[in-house]
Amino acid sequence: MKRHTIANRFYSLILLLSMASYTALLGWLFAGLDGLIALSLSCLLVVTLNPTLSPHWLMSLYGAIPITPDRAPELYQLLLHIAQRSGLKTLPVLYRVPSSTLNAFTTGGQNHAAIALTDGLFGQLSLRELAGVLAHEASHIRNNDIWIMGLADLFSRGTSLLSLFGQLILLINLPFVLLTEARFNWPLVLLMIFAPYISALTQLALSRTREFDADLCAAEVTGDPRGLASALTKIEHAQYSLWERIFFPGGRDSAPSLLRTHPPTEERVKRLLELETDQSFQAMAYPELIDYRARLGDRVAKRPRRHITGLWF
């Protein structure tokens, strides 16, 4: 378990440093040492200030409704148990998204996080499966994945901006090059064109690595790898109708693995089930959740739709 976790985090560090290197290289090529220093100071300033949007405001974009502890005390008891085993200092706030799709996501930082769960999850997941999903999201919070992916996005956007700036300069100088004997530095041109794509692929690889790490941490927290594996399988199957699964297997997942933000579900389930032989896991005691669903109120069965962020809800 520790070997897998260390490997995932080392790989994540390498990917993040690679993205920073792409951005730094473009800055140095365009403006020399001064450009590299200015770019480094700008990134350091942004990272230090660490601007974050309000989790409540972000949740409102999805029409999410806060779940208060008095409305679902048993659910918060489960979350508190998971948070304590995860090592979280602050209890995340739960939100309910009125949607029939099966999805969960997290926003905010370690000290002010929010976890959103759709009505579809409440309606179709068992207690142990729901615990696995909550532990997965809590692991993202503990591992500071939201901040890490935000930093990766900063590097990716910086690389794209520098690339666009370079291509504009190239177009402006194109008539001069055609009318004189001046020559392009083709390696620089190719780097300028392809750097954003390389950075984007690296960002996707980093996202997949963080998902694997969150799976491993969630299994350690609950002591029940099969619970999360079962939840992932249900979430995967819920994306397709019966006809789609029979006649169009892999319909929405037709994109190459390099272009996915999440690893293939089959691979995630396989890795989780391999952890069942780990004797160091201690199974978590679950609180009794008899009627918390009834106190959440009527579930709204809205049709799944795609949000601008790329999430299905």
Short mmCIF file of C-alpha atoms in Angstrom, two decimals:
data_model
loop_
_atom_site.label_atom_id
_atom_site.label_comp_id
_atom_site.label_asym_id
_atom_site.label_seq_id
_atom_site.Cartn_x
_atom_site.Cartn_y
_atom_site.Cartn_z
CA MET A 1 0.00 0.00 0.00
CA LYS A 2 2.71 2.48 1.02
CA ARG A 3 4.77 1.55 -2.02
CA HIS A 4 1.85 2.37 -4.35
CA THR A 5 1.15 5.64 -2.53
CA ILE A 6 4.78 6.77 -2.65
CA ALA A 7 5.01 5.86 -6.34
CA ASN A 8 1.84 7.81 -7.16
CA ARG A 9 3.01 10.90 -5.31
CA PHE A 10 6.48 10.76 -6.84
CA TYR A 11 4.92 10.44 -10.29
CA SER A 12 2.62 13.38 -9.50
CA LEU A 13 5.62 15.49 -8.49
CA ILE A 14 7.45 14.61 -11.71
CA LEU A 15 4.40 15.54 -13.82
CA LEU A 16 3.90 18.85 -12.00
CA LEU A 17 7.58 19.74 -12.38
CA SER A 18 7.35 18.85 -16.07
CA MET A 19 4.48 21.27 -16.57
CA ALA A 20 6.40 23.99 -14.73
CA SER A 21 9.40 23.28 -16.96
CA TYR A 22 7.35 23.72 -20.16
CA THR A 23 6.16 27.12 -18.98
CA ALA A 24 9.62 28.19 -17.77
CA LEU A 25 11.27 27.08 -21.01
CA LEU A 26 8.91 29.14 -23.14
CA GLY A 27 9.40 32.15 -20.88
CA TRP A 28 13.19 31.83 -21.18
CA LEU A 29 13.11 31.37 -24.96
CA PHE A 30 10.96 34.48 -25.49
CA ALA A 31 12.49 36.87 -22.96
CA GLY A 32 15.70 35.29 -21.73
CA LEU A 33 16.69 35.27 -18.07
CA ASP A 34 14.59 38.36 -17.28
CA GLY A 35 11.50 36.66 -18.69
CA LEU A 36 12.20 33.51 -16.69
CA ILE A 37 12.62 35.48 -13.46
CA ALA A 38 9.46 37.54 -14.08
CA LEU A 39 7.47 34.40 -14.86
CA SER A 40 8.79 32.61 -11.77
CA LEU A 41 7.94 35.55 -9.51
CA SER A 42 4.44 35.78 -10.99
CA CYS A 43 3.80 32.07 -10.41
CA LEU A 44 5.20 32.31 -6.88
CA LEU A 45 2.92 35.25 -6.14
CA VAL A 46 -0.17 33.43 -7.40
CA VAL A 47 0.73 30.26 -5.48
CA THR A 48 1.40 32.23 -2.28
CA LEU A 49 -1.83 34.20 -2.45
CA ASN A 50 -3.64 31.00 -3.44
CA PRO A 51 -6.91 32.65 -4.52
CA THR A 52 -9.88 30.33 -4.00
CA LEU A 53 -13.51 30.73 -4.90
CA SER A 54 -16.17 30.24 -2.27
CA PRO A 55 -17.27 26.57 -2.18
CA HIS A 56 -20.84 27.71 -1.50
CA TRP A 57 -20.81 29.92 -4.60
CA LEU A 58 -19.38 27.11 -6.74
CA MET A 59 -22.01 24.69 -5.44
CA SER A 60 -24.75 27.17 -6.27
CA LEU A 61 -23.71 26.95 -9.94
CA TYR A 62 -24.87 23.33 -9.87
CA GLY A 63 -28.06 24.11 -7.99
CA ALA A 64 -26.67 22.20 -5.00
CA ILE A 65 -28.53 22.38 -1.69
CA PRO A 66 -26.61 22.32 1.63
CA ILE A 67 -27.28 19.29 3.81
CA THR A 68 -27.26 20.50 7.41
CA PRO A 69 -26.25 18.22 10.32
CA ASP A 70 -29.71 18.50 11.89
CA ARG A 71 -31.27 17.33 8.61
CA ALA A 72 -29.10 14.22 8.31
CA PRO A 73 -27.23 13.65 11.60
CA GLU A 74 -26.39 10.03 10.74
CA LEU A 75 -24.85 11.06 7.44
CA TYR A 76 -22.68 13.64 9.19
CA GLN A 77 -21.75 11.02 11.78
CA LEU A 78 -20.46 8.86 8.94
CA LEU A 79 -18.62 11.83 7.42
CA LEU A 80 -17.11 12.73 10.81
CA HIS A 81 -15.84 9.18 11.22
CA ILE A 82 -14.29 9.27 7.75
CA ALA A 83 -12.80 12.74 8.33
CA GLN A 84 -11.18 11.62 11.58
CA ARG A 85 -9.69 8.52 9.98
CA SER A 86 -8.53 10.65 7.04
CA GLY A 87 -6.80 13.15 9.31
CA LEU A 88 -8.92 16.13 8.25
CA LYS A 89 -8.85 19.02 10.72
CA THR A 90 -12.07 20.59 9.45
CA LEU A 91 -15.28 18.75 8.61
CA PRO A 92 -16.38 19.33 4.98
CA VAL A 93 -19.87 20.62 4.28
CA LEU A 94 -22.17 18.24 2.41
CA TYR A 95 -24.31 19.34 -0.52
CA ARG A 96 -27.04 17.55 -2.39
CA VAL A 97 -27.28 18.00 -6.16
CA PRO A 98 -30.82 17.39 -7.53
CA SER A 99 -29.87 15.05 -10.36
CA SER A 100 -30.53 11.42 -11.18
CA THR A 101 -26.98 10.85 -12.42
CA LEU A 102 -24.44 9.19 -10.11
CA ASN A 103 -21.69 11.69 -9.38
CA ALA A 104 -19.71 13.30 -6.57
CA PHE A 105 -17.17 16.10 -6.53
CA THR A 106 -15.27 18.32 -4.12
CA THR A 107 -14.44 22.04 -4.04
CA GLY A 108 -12.52 24.29 -1.69
CA GLY A 109 -9.37 23.75 0.34
CA GLN A 110 -8.38 21.71 3.36
CA ASN A 111 -9.90 24.22 5.78
CA HIS A 112 -13.10 25.05 3.89
CA ALA A 113 -14.09 22.13 1.68
CA ALA A 114 -17.47 21.05 0.35
CA ILE A 115 -18.51 17.65 -0.98
CA ALA A 116 -21.42 17.37 -3.42
CA LEU A 117 -23.42 14.17 -3.82
CA THR A 118 -26.19 13.71 -6.35
CA ASP A 119 -29.62 12.27 -5.60
CA GLY A 120 -28.66 9.38 -7.83
CA LEU A 121 -25.92 8.37 -5.38
CA PHE A 122 -28.27 8.55 -2.41
CA GLY A 123 -30.85 6.46 -4.22
CA GLN A 124 -28.64 3.71 -5.65
CA LEU A 125 -25.57 3.27 -3.45
CA SER A 126 -25.50 1.12 -0.34
CA LEU A 127 -24.02 2.38 2.92
CA ARG A 128 -20.59 0.83 2.36
CA GLU A 129 -20.52 2.17 -1.23
CA LEU A 130 -21.49 5.66 -0.07
CA ALA A 131 -18.78 5.49 2.59
CA GLY A 132 -16.24 4.59 -0.10
CA VAL A 133 -17.26 7.59 -2.22
CA LEU A 134 -17.10 9.96 0.77
CA ALA A 135 -13.68 8.57 1.72
CA HIS A 136 -12.48 9.09 -1.87
CA GLU A 137 -13.56 12.75 -1.81
CA ALA A 138 -12.11 13.22 1.69
CA SER A 139 -8.81 11.83 0.39
CA HIS A 140 -8.78 14.48 -2.34
CA ILE A 141 -9.14 17.09 0.41
CA ARG A 142 -6.46 15.56 2.64
CA ASN A 143 -4.00 15.20 -0.24
CA ASN A 144 -4.66 18.82 -1.28
CA ASP A 145 -5.52 17.61 -4.78
CA ILE A 146 -7.75 20.59 -5.52
CA TRP A 147 -4.81 22.94 -4.93
CA ILE A 148 -2.43 20.69 -6.90
CA MET A 149 -4.73 20.53 -9.91
CA GLY A 150 -5.30 24.28 -9.67
CA LEU A 151 -1.54 24.79 -9.82
CA ALA A 152 -1.31 22.43 -12.79
CA ASP A 153 -4.06 24.41 -14.50
CA LEU A 154 -2.08 27.61 -13.86
CA PHE A 155 0.98 26.15 -15.58
CA SER A 156 -1.11 24.84 -18.45
CA ARG A 157 -2.80 28.20 -19.03
CA GLY A 158 0.54 30.00 -18.77
CA THR A 159 2.05 27.71 -21.38
CA SER A 160 -0.92 28.27 -23.70
CA LEU A 161 -0.71 32.04 -23.26
CA LEU A 162 3.01 32.13 -24.04
CA SER A 163 2.46 29.87 -27.04
CA LEU A 164 -0.29 32.14 -28.37
CA PHE A 165 1.91 35.19 -27.85
CA GLY A 166 4.74 33.51 -29.74
CA GLN A 167 2.51 32.50 -32.63
CA LEU A 168 1.23 36.09 -32.95
CA ILE A 169 4.81 37.34 -33.17
CA LEU A 170 5.48 34.67 -35.77
CA LEU A 171 2.54 35.79 -37.92
CA ILE A 172 3.51 39.46 -37.63
CA ASN A 173 7.05 38.71 -38.79
CA LEU A 174 6.03 36.26 -41.51
CA PRO A 175 6.01 38.88 -44.36
CA PHE A 176 9.48 40.05 -43.32
CA VAL A 177 10.80 36.48 -43.40
CA LEU A 178 9.26 35.80 -46.81
CA LEU A 179 10.71 38.98 -48.33
CA THR A 180 14.21 38.58 -46.89
CA GLU A 181 16.71 35.82 -46.31
CA ALA A 182 15.83 35.56 -42.63
CA ARG A 183 15.16 32.06 -41.36
CA PHE A 184 12.91 30.68 -38.66
CA ASN A 185 14.25 28.77 -35.70
CA TRP A 186 12.13 25.73 -36.50
CA PRO A 187 12.78 23.82 -33.24
CA LEU A 188 11.51 26.89 -31.37
CA VAL A 189 8.50 27.17 -33.67
CA LEU A 190 7.59 23.51 -33.16
CA LEU A 191 8.04 23.81 -29.40
CA MET A 192 5.87 26.91 -29.39
CA ILE A 193 3.10 25.13 -31.29
CA PHE A 194 3.10 21.81 -29.46
CA ALA A 195 3.97 22.90 -25.90
CA PRO A 196 0.32 23.59 -24.93
CA TYR A 197 -0.74 20.13 -26.11
CA ILE A 198 2.11 18.45 -24.25
CA SER A 199 1.23 20.44 -21.14
CA ALA A 200 -2.46 19.49 -21.44
CA LEU A 201 -1.61 15.79 -21.78
CA THR A 202 0.64 16.04 -18.74
CA GLN A 203 -2.16 17.71 -16.80
CA LEU A 204 -4.54 14.88 -17.69
CA ALA A 205 -1.94 12.30 -16.62
CA LEU A 206 -1.57 14.14 -13.30
CA SER A 207 -5.35 14.07 -12.81
CA ARG A 208 -5.46 10.31 -13.39
CA THR A 209 -2.61 9.77 -10.93
CA ARG A 210 -4.38 11.79 -8.24
CA GLU A 211 -7.53 9.70 -8.78
CA PHE A 212 -5.56 6.49 -8.27
CA ASP A 213 -4.02 7.91 -5.10
CA ALA A 214 -7.43 8.97 -3.76
CA ASP A 215 -8.73 5.44 -4.38
CA LEU A 216 -5.86 3.93 -2.39
CA CYS A 217 -6.30 6.40 0.47
CA ALA A 218 -10.07 5.82 0.55
CA ALA A 219 -9.54 2.06 0.80
CA GLU A 220 -7.15 2.62 3.68
CA VAL A 221 -9.61 4.92 5.47
CA THR A 222 -12.62 2.59 5.25
CA GLY A 223 -10.65 -0.67 5.32
CA ASP A 224 -13.08 -1.80 2.63
CA PRO A 225 -11.63 -1.62 -0.91
CA ARG A 226 -14.54 -3.62 -2.31
CA GLY A 227 -17.05 -1.01 -1.15
CA LEU A 228 -15.48 1.71 -3.30
CA ALA A 229 -14.92 -0.74 -6.16
CA SER A 230 -18.63 -1.61 -6.11
CA ALA A 231 -19.58 2.09 -6.09
CA LEU A 232 -17.31 2.81 -9.07
CA THR A 233 -18.86 -0.08 -10.98
CA LYS A 234 -22.39 1.21 -10.32
CA ILE A 235 -21.42 4.75 -11.33
CA GLU A 236 -19.88 3.41 -14.55
CA HIS A 237 -22.94 1.31 -15.46
CA ALA A 238 -25.34 4.15 -14.67
CA GLN A 239 -23.83 6.24 -17.46
CA TYR A 240 -25.34 3.96 -20.10
CA SER A 241 -28.74 2.52 -20.83
CA LEU A 242 -29.13 -1.23 -21.26
CA TRP A 243 -29.15 -0.82 -25.06
CA GLU A 244 -25.99 1.27 -24.98
CA ARG A 245 -24.18 -1.34 -22.90
CA ILE A 246 -25.20 -4.10 -25.32
CA PHE A 247 -24.75 -2.41 -28.70
CA PHE A 248 -22.34 0.47 -27.97
CA PRO A 249 -19.94 -0.68 -25.25
CA GLY A 250 -17.64 2.14 -24.15
CA GLY A 251 -19.87 4.72 -25.87
CA ARG A 252 -18.93 7.88 -23.97
CA ASP A 253 -15.48 6.50 -23.09
CA SER A 254 -14.35 6.21 -26.70
CA ALA A 255 -11.65 8.82 -26.09
CA PRO A 256 -8.09 7.46 -25.85
CA SER A 257 -6.86 6.90 -22.29
CA LEU A 258 -4.37 9.76 -22.71
CA LEU A 259 -7.28 12.20 -23.09
CA ARG A 260 -9.21 11.16 -19.96
CA THR A 261 -9.21 12.97 -16.63
CA HIS A 262 -10.03 9.72 -14.80
CA PRO A 263 -8.42 6.30 -15.22
CA PRO A 264 -10.55 3.51 -16.74
CA THR A 265 -12.97 2.14 -14.16
CA GLU A 266 -11.82 -1.42 -14.84
CA GLU A 267 -8.26 -0.49 -13.88
CA ARG A 268 -9.38 1.33 -10.74
CA VAL A 269 -11.53 -1.61 -9.64
CA LYS A 270 -8.70 -4.05 -10.33
CA ARG A 271 -6.27 -2.07 -8.19
CA LEU A 272 -8.78 -1.76 -5.37
CA LEU A 273 -9.57 -5.47 -5.28
CA GLU A 274 -5.85 -6.25 -5.17
CA LEU A 275 -5.77 -4.40 -1.83
CA GLU A 276 -8.14 -6.87 -0.17
CA THR A 277 -5.16 -9.05 0.75
CA ASP A 278 -3.56 -6.16 2.69
CA GLN A 279 -3.69 -7.25 6.33
CA SER A 280 -2.89 -3.75 7.62
CA PHE A 281 -6.39 -2.47 6.80
CA GLN A 282 -8.77 -1.98 9.72
CA ALA A 283 -12.43 -2.09 8.74
CA MET A 284 -14.41 0.99 9.70
CA ALA A 285 -17.48 0.69 11.92
CA TYR A 286 -20.50 2.19 10.17
CA PRO A 287 -23.17 4.19 12.02
CA GLU A 288 -26.79 3.21 11.61
CA LEU A 289 -28.31 5.12 8.69
CA ILE A 290 -31.91 4.00 8.73
CA ASP A 291 -33.99 6.94 7.56
CA TYR A 292 -31.57 9.73 6.61
CA ARG A 293 -32.78 9.58 2.99
CA ALA A 294 -36.33 10.42 4.04
CA ARG A 295 -35.17 13.50 5.93
CA LEU A 296 -33.30 14.80 2.90
CA GLY A 297 -36.65 15.51 1.28
CA ASP A 298 -38.02 14.59 -2.12
CA ARG A 299 -35.39 13.73 -4.67
CA VAL A 300 -35.58 15.58 -7.98
CA ALA A 301 -35.01 13.24 -10.92
CA LYS A 302 -33.56 15.72 -13.38
CA ARG A 303 -32.12 14.36 -16.59
CA PRO A 304 -28.32 14.22 -16.61
CA ARG A 305 -26.70 17.12 -18.40
CA ARG A 306 -23.18 18.30 -18.98
CA HIS A 307 -21.92 21.33 -17.07
CA ILE A 308 -19.46 23.83 -18.52
CA THR A 309 -16.79 22.32 -16.23
CA GLY A 310 -17.17 18.96 -17.97
CA LEU A 311 -18.97 17.25 -15.08
CA TRP A 312 -22.14 15.24 -15.70
CA PHE A 313 -24.85 16.02 -13.15
#
